[in-house]
Structure formats: C-alpha cells, structure tokens
XYZ file of C-alpha atoms in Angstrom:
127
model
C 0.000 0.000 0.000
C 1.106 2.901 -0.979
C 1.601 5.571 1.757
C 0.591 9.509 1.457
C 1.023 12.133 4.427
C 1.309 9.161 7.063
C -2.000 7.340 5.600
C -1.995 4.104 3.781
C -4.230 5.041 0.540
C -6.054 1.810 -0.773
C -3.946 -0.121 -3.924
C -6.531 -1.687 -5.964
C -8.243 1.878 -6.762
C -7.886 4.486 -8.996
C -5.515 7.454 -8.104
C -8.745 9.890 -8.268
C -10.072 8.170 -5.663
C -7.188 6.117 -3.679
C -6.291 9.983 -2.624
C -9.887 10.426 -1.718
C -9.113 8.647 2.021
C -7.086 11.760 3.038
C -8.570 13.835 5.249
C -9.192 16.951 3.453
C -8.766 15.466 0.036
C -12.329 15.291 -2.223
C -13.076 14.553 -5.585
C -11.965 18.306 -6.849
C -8.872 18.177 -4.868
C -7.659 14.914 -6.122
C -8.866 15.454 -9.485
C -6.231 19.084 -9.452
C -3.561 16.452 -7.101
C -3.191 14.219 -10.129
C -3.177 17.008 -12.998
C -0.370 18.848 -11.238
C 1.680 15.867 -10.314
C 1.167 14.676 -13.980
C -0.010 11.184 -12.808
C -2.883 9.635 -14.558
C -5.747 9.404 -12.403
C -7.146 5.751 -13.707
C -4.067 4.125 -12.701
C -3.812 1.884 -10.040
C -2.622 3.421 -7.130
C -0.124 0.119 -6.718
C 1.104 1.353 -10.186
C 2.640 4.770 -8.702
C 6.406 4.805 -9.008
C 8.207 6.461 -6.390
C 8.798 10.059 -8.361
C 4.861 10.178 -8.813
C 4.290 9.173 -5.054
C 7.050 12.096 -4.211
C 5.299 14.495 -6.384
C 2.369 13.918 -4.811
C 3.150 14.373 -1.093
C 5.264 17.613 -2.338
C 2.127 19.138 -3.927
C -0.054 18.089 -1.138
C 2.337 19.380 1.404
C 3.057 22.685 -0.403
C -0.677 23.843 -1.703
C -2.706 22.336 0.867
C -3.719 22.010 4.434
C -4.726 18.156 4.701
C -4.595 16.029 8.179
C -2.907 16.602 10.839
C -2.531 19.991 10.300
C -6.715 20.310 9.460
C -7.283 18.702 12.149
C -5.632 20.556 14.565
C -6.786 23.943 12.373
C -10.567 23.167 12.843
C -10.142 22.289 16.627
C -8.448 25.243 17.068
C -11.002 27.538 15.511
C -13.884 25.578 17.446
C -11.605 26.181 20.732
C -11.505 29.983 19.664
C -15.375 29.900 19.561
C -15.347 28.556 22.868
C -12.955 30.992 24.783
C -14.526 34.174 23.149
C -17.735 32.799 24.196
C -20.182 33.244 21.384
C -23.530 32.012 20.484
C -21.359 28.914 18.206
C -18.988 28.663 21.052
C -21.601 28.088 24.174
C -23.402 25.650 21.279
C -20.098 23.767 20.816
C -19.284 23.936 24.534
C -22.793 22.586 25.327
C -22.809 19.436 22.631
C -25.965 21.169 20.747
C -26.344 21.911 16.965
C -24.472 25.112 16.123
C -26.178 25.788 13.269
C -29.805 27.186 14.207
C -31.498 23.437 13.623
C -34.139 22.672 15.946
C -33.755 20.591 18.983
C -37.277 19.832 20.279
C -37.085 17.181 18.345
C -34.048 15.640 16.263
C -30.860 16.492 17.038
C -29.611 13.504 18.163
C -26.697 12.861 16.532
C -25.578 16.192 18.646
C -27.163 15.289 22.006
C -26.667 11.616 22.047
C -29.289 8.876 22.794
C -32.450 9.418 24.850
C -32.403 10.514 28.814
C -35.519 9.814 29.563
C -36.876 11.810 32.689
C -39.636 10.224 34.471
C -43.201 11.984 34.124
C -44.683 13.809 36.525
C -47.381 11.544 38.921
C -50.895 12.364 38.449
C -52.108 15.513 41.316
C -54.589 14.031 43.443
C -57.369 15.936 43.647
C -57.672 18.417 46.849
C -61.029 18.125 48.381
C-alpha cells in the first residue's frame, strides 16, 4: 500500500479516488492532485512509481492544508469559539447543533441517545 502524508491510501483503486481517504482530500482536490503531479488518475494506485508518489506528497504538502494539520486547524477555531464565548462557542461547549437546527425534536446525533426523565405523577385531587 502505498503511503501519502502518514496514511496508507487503498492499492486496488484508482488514483482519483485512492487519494480520496485523506482527510481533506475530495473529488476536486484529487482530481487538481493528479493534474499537477502529472499522474494519470485511472491508474492503479499500486502502479505509482516512487517520483509520482514524491510528487504527490510535495504538492499536497506545499498547496494544501490536509490532516494533521486540518485537524488541529478546525479544533483550534472551534476552541476559539469557545474561549470568546459566542452564540457557536456556548453551542459547541454545550454538545448542541451550532447551526440554528431545531432541537425539540431531532438532534440527536448532537445530544446523544435518549435521557428519559420520568413523568410527573398524576395531582390528586384536593377536596
């Protein structure tokens, strides 16, 4: 397998889409990734020679912000959020959508599974 930015890209797929498994890489990005590094993007990705596999980590390294390094960008910016205290950041701080979708219902990919609270007992009537 060969091995891009510390991630082992998959051997029996194309290069368009082998360099697809980066983080940060789509189908536009890879698409420009192979143009640049003059590497035909229907070849194997087994099939890369060494030069082509050097190319590729130069250009990606260069021009881009892939990973590691957009990983620790976006956690960064969401930390930001959090210290300066804004709407986004108390949303992010609080594990609820940040971007105005309801929460009476859905939302659960956000809040995580059901706490279910126990309902309230039935007043008995004061005579």
């Amino acid at each position: 397998m060969p091995r891009l930015m510390g991630v082992d890209i998959p051997n029996d797929k194309p290069t368009i889409i082998s360099l697809q498994y980066l983080f940060g890489v789509g189908q536009k990005i890879s698409r420009e990734l192979c143009h640049k590094a003059g590497v035909d993007p229907q070849a194997r990705a087994r099939d890369l020679r060494e030069d082509e596999l050097a190319r590729l980590a130069a250009l990606l390294d260069k021009d881009y912000t892939v990973e590691g390094q957009l990983r620790r960008q976006r956690s960064q910016n969401i930390s930001r959020l959090k210290d300066i205290g804004c709407y986004r950041g108390i949303r992010h701080r609080r594990g609820l959508p940040v971007r105005g979708q309801r929460t009476r219902t859905n939302a659960r990919t956000r809040k995580g599974p059901k706490k279910t609270v126990a309902g309230k007992k039935g007043v008995k009537d004061m005579r």
